[in-house]
Tab-separated table of C-alpha atoms and ligand atoms in Angstrom:
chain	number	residue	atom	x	y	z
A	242	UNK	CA	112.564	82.257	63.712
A	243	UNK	CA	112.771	78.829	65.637
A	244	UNK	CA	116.437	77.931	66.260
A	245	UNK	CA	116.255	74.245	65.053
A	246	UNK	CA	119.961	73.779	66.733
A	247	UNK	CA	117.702	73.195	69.812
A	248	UNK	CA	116.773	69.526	70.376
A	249	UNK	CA	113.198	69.293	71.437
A	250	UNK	CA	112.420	65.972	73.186
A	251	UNK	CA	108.678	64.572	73.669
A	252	UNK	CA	108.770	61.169	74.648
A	253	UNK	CA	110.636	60.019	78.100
A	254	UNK	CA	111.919	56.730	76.081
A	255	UNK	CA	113.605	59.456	73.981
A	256	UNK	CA	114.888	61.028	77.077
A	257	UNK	CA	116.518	57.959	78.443
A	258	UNK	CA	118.625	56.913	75.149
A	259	UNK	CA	119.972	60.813	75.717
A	260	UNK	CA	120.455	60.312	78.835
A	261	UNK	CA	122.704	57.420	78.600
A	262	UNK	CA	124.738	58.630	76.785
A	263	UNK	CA	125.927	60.385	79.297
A	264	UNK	CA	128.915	59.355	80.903
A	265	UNK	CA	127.879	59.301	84.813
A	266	UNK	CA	131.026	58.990	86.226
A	267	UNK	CA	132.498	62.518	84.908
A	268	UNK	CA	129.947	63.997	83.493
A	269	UNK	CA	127.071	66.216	85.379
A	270	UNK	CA	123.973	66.975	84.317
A	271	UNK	CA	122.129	70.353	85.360
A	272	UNK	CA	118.184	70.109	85.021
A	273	UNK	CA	115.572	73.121	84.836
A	274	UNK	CA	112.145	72.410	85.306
A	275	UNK	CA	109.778	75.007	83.999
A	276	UNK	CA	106.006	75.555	82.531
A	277	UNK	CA	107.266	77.493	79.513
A	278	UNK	CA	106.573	80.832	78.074
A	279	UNK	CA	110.407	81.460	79.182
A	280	UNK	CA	111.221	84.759	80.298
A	281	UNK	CA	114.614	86.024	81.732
A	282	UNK	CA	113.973	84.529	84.929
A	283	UNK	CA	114.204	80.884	83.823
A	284	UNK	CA	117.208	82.137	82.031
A	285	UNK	CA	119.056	82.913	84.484
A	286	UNK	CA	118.725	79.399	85.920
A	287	UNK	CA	119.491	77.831	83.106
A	288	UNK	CA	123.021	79.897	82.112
A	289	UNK	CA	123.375	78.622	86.229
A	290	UNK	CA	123.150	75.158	84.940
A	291	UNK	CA	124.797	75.693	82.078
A	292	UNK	CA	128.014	77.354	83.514
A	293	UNK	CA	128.137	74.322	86.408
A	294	UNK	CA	127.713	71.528	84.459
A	295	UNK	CA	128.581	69.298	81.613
A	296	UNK	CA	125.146	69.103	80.195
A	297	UNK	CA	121.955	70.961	81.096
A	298	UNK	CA	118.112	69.898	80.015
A	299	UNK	CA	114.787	71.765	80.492
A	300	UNK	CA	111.620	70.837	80.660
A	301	UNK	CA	108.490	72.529	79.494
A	302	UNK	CA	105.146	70.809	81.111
A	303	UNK	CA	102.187	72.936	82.045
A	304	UNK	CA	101.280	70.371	85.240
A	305	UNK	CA	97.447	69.743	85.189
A	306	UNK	CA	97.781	68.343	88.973
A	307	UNK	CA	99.207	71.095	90.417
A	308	UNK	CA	95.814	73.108	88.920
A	309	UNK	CA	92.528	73.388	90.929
A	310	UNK	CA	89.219	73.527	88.658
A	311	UNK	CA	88.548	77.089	87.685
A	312	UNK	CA	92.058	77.736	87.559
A	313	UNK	CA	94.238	78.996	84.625
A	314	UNK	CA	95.376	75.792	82.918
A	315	UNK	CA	93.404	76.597	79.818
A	316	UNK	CA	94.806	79.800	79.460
A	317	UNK	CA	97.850	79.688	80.605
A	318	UNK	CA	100.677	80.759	77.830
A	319	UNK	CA	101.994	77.660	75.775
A	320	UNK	CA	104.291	78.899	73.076
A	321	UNK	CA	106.799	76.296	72.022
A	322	UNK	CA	108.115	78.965	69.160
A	323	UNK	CA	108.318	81.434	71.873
A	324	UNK	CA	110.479	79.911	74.065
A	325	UNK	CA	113.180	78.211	71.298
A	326	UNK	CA	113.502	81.910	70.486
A	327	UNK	CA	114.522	82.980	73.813
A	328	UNK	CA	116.569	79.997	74.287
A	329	UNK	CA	118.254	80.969	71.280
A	330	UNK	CA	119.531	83.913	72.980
A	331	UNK	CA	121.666	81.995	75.124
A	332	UNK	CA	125.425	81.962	74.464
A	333	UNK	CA	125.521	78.490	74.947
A	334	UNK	CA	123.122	76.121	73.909
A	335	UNK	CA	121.549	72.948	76.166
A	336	UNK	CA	120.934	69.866	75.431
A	337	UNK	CA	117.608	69.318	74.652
A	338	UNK	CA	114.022	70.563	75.740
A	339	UNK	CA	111.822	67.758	77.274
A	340	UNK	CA	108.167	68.872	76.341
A	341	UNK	CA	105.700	65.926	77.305
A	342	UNK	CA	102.132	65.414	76.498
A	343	UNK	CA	100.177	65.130	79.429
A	344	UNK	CA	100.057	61.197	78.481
A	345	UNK	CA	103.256	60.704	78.842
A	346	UNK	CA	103.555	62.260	82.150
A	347	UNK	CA	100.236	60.726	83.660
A	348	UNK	CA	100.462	57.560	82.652
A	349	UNK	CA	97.283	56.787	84.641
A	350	UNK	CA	95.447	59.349	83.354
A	351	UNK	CA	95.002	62.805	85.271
A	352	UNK	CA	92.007	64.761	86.238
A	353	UNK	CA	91.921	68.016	87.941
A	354	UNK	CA	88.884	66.732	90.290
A	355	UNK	CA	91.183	65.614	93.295
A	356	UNK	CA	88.676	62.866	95.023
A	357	UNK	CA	88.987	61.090	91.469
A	358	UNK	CA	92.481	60.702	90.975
A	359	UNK	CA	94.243	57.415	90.818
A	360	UNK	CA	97.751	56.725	90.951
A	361	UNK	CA	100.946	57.864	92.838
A	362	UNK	CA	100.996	61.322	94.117
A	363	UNK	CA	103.692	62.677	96.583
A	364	UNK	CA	102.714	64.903	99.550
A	365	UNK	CA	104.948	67.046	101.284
A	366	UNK	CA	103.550	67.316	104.474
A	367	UNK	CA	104.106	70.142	107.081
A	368	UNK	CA	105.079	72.495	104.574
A	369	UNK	CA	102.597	72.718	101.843
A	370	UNK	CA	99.397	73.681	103.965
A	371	UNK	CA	100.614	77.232	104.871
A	372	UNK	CA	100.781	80.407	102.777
A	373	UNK	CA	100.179	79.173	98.668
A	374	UNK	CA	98.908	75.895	100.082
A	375	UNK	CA	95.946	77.625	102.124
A	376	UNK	CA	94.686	79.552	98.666
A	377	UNK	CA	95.751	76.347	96.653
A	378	UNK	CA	95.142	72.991	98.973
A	379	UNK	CA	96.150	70.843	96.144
A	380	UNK	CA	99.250	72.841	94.632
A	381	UNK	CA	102.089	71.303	95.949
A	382	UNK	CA	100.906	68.203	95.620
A	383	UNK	CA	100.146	68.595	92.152
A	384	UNK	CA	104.269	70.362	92.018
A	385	UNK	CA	105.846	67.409	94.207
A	386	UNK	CA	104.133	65.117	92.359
A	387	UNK	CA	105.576	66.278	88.651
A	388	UNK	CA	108.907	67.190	89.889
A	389	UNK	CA	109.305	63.392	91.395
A	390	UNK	CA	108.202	62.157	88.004
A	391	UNK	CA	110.575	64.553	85.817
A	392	UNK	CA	113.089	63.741	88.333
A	393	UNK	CA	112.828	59.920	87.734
A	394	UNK	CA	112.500	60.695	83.819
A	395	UNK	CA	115.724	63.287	83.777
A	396	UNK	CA	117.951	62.091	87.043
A	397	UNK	CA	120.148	65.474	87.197
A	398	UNK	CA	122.632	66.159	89.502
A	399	UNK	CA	121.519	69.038	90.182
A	400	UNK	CA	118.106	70.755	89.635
A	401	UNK	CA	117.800	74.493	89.523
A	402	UNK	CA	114.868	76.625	90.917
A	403	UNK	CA	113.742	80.165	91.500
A	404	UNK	CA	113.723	81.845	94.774
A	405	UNK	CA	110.085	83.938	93.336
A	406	UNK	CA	108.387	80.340	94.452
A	407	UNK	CA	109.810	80.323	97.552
A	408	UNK	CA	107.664	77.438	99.324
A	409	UNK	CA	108.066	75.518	96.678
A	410	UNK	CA	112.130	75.648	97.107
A	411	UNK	CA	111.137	74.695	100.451
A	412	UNK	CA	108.860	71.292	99.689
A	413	UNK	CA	111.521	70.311	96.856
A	414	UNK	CA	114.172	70.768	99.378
A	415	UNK	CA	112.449	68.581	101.865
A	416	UNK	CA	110.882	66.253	99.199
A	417	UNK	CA	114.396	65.213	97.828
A	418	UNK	CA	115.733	65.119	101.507
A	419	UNK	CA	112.874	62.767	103.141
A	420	UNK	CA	112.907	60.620	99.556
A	421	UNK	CA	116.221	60.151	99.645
A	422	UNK	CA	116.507	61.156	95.891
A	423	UNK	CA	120.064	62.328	95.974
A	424	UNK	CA	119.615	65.365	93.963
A	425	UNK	CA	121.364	68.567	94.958
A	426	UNK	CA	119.347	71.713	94.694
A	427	UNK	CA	120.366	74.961	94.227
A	428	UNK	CA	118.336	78.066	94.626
A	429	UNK	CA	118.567	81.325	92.246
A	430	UNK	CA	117.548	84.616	93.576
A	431	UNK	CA	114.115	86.471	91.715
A	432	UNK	CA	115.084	88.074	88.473
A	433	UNK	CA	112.965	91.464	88.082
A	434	UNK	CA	111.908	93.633	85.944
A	435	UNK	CA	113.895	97.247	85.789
A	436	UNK	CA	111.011	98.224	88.148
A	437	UNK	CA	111.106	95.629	90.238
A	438	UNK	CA	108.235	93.675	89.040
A	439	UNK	CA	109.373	90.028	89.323
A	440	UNK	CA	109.310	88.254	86.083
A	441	UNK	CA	106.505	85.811	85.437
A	442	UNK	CA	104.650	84.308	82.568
A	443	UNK	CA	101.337	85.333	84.259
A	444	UNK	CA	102.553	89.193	83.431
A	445	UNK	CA	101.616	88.274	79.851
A	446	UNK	CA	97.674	88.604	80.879
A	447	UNK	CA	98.701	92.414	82.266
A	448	UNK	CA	98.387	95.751	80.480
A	449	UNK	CA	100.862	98.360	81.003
A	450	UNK	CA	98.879	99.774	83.658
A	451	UNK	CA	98.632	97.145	85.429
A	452	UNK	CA	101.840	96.697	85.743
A	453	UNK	CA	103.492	99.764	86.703
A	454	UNK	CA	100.748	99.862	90.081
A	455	UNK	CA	102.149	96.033	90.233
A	456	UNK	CA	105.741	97.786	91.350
A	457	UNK	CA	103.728	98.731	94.912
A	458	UNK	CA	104.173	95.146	95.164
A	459	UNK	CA	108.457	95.381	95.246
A	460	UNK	CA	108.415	98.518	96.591
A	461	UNK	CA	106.240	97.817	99.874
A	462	UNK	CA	108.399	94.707	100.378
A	463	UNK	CA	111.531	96.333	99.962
A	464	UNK	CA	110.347	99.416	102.646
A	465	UNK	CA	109.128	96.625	104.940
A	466	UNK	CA	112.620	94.928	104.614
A	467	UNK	CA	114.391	98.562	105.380
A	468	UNK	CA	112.107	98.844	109.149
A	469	UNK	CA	113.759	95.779	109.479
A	470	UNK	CA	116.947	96.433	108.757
A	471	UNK	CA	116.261	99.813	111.261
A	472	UNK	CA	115.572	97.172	114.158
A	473	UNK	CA	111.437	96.332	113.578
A	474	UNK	CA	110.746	93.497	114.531
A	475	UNK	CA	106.975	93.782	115.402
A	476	UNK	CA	105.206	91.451	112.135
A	477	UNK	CA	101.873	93.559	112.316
A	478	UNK	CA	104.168	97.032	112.197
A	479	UNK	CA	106.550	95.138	108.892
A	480	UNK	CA	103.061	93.847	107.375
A	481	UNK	CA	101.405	96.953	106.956
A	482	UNK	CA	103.907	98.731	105.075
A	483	UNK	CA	104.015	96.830	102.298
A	484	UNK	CA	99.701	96.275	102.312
A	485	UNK	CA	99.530	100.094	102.621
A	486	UNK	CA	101.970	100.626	99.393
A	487	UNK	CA	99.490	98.112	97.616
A	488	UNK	CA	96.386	99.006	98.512
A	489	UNK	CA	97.610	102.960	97.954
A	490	UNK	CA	98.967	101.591	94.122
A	491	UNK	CA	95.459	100.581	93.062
A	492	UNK	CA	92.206	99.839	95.307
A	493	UNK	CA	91.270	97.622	93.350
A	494	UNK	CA	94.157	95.207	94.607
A	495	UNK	CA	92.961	92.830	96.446
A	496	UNK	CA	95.464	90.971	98.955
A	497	UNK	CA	95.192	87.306	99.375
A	498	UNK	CA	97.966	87.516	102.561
A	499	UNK	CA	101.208	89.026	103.176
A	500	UNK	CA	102.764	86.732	105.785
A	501	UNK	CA	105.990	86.464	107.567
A	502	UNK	CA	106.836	82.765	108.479
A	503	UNK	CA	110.250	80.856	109.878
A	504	UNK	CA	112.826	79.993	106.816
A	505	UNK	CA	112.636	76.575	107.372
A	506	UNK	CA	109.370	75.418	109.200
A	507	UNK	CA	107.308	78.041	107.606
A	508	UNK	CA	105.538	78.791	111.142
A	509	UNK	CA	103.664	81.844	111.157
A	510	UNK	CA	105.479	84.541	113.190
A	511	UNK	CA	104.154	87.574	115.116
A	512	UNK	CA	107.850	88.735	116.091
A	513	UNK	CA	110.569	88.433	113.865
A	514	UNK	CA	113.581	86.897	115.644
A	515	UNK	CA	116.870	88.397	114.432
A	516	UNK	CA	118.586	85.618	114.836
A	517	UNK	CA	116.444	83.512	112.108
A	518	UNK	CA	115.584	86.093	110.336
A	519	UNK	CA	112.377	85.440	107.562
A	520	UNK	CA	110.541	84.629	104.490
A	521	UNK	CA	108.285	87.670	104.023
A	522	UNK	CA	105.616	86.488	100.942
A	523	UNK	CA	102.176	87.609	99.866
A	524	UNK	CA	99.653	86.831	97.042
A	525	UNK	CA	97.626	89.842	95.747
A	526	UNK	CA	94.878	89.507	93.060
A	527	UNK	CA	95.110	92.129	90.390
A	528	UNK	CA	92.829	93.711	87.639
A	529	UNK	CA	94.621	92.377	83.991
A	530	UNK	CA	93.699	96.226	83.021
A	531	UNK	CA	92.151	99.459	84.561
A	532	UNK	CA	89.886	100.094	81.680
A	533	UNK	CA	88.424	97.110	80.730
A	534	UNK	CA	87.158	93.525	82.260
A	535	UNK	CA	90.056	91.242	81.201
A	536	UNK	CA	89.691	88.842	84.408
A	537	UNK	CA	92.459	89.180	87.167
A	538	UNK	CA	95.709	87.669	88.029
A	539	UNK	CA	97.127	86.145	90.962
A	540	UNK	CA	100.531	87.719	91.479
A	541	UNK	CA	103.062	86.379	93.711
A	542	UNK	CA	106.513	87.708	95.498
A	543	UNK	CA	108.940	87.394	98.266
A	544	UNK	CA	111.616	88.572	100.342
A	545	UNK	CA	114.078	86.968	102.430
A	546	UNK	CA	114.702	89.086	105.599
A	547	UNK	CA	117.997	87.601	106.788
A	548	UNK	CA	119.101	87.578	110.425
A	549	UNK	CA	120.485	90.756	111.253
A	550	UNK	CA	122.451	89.021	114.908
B	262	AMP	P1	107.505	78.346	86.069
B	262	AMP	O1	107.714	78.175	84.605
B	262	AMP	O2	106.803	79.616	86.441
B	262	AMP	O3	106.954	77.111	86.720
B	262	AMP	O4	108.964	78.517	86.673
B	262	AMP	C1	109.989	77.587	86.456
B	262	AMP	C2	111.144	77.892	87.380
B	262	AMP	O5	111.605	79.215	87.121
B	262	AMP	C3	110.725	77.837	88.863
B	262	AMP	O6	111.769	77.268	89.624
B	262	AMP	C4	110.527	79.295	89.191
B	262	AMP	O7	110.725	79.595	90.551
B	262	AMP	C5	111.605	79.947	88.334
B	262	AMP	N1	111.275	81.362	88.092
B	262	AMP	C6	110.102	81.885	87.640
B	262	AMP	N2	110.150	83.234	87.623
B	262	AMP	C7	111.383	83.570	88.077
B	262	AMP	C8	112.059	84.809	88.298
B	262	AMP	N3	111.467	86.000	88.059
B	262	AMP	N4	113.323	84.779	88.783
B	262	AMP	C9	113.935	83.594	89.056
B	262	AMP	N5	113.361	82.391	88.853
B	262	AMP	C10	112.107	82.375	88.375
């Protein structure tokens, strides 16, 4: 049953009168973006906003820009009953749910066909080409695009976001710096599964199966993070433990990279240095099931391998 305590907010007109009611002097406002089909990982940013500040709103927008063609948009979970129910389950409630239409965020108009766009896009250069942005060239312009725009629509204090997209904690980070959008932004660690499996809306399209291999994922990441720990420093040596637990969980797992890059320029490294530490990531493609064709899925995870000197 949909809690109807929950304010659900479509229109940004709507979401400046709440807004101003505000007082900004004293009051702070906390402000979780999200694409929906809420899982325990967006709740624990949200009981983060909601414990360190006066108000807290979410948003629920499944970004077309930040989609290449062929891409899940279409499919991608969109359950507005869902996700009241899990907010529901919060001890405290927020203040409202900002669910756009696509109109309402692109104004303009928005197709997924980048060479026809029109309008105002933000680019995060430097940092969006590596890693996600090599699979996905369009991605975090399509991500620092909407985040500007719900930014301008919500102004928060403070805007929560989840350490399982680490790059794009990295091109918000810079984005708000280089904009000068006075926003702080705080970073919450991944919330798994008991397993391990990081929670993410895409593990709806996964059977069972699927998912238990999926834990290779975790556990080749965490074994990679122990050599580390035991002095390895050598990337090739740290890289192939964690593609040997994946390809060993299920051959038909196919990697997209495992990379270790510098926590703030997102270099590519072939030696870790202790000192810096690094952000360990990889994208793997996975069968949805074992048994039958049910397309694949894209996962994606991280580690942070701090410095050690
Ligand atoms: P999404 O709805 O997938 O766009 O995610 C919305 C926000 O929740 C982003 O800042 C994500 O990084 C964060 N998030 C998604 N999954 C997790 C997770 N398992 N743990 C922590 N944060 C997450």
């Amino acid at each position: 049953m949909t809690n109807s305590k929950i304010r659900v907010i479509t229109t940004i007109n709507e979401l400046r009168k709440l807004r101003q009611q505000y007082n900004i002097a004293d009051e702070t406002l906390g402000f979780v973006p999200t694409m929906g089909y809420l899982h325990d990982g967006h709740l624990s940013l949200i009981s983060k906003s909601l414990a360190e500040n006066d108000h807290t709103i979410i948003s629920i927008f499944v970004n077309p820009s930040q989609f290449a063609p062929g891409e899940d948009l279409d499919s991608y979970p969109r359950d507005l009953e869902h996700d009241l129910q899990v907010l529901s389950t919060l001890d405290k409630s927020i203040d409202a749910v900002f669910c756009p239409t696509v109109t309402e965020m692109y104004p303009t108009g928005i197709t997924l066909d980048v060479t026809q766009q029109r309008g105002a896009f933000v680019s995060v250069l430097g940092v969006s080409e590596q890693l996600e942005g090599k699979t996905r060239p369009n991605f975090f312009r399509g991500v620092a695009t909407v985040v500007t725009k719900l930014f301008n629509a919500v102004r928060p204090d403070t805007a929560y976001f989840g350490q399982k997209d680490i790059q794009q904690t990295v091109v918000i980070r810079k984005m708000v710096e280089d904009l000068l959008m006075g926003i702080n932004i705080k970073i919450v660690e991944t919330k798994r599964a008991e397993s391990g499996l990081a929670l993410s809306s895409r593990n709806k399209y996964l059977d069972e199966d699927i998912k238990r291999q999926s834990v290779a994922i975790y556990k080749g990441l965490s074994l990679s993070k122990e050599l580390y720990l035991n002095g390895e420093t050598d990337v090739k040596k740290l890289q192939n433990t964690i593609v040997d637990s994946i390809k060993n969980a299920n051959d038909k797992f196919k990697i997209d990279y495992v990379s270790f890059n510098d926590p703030e320029t997102l270099d590519y490294l072939d030696q870790v240095d202790k000192s810096k530490g690094c952000i360990v990531s990889l994208a793997v493609y996975v069968p949805n099931s074992n048994i039958e064709e049910k397309g694949t899925t894209r996962l994606i995870d991280n580690m942070i391998f701090n410095p050690t000197i």
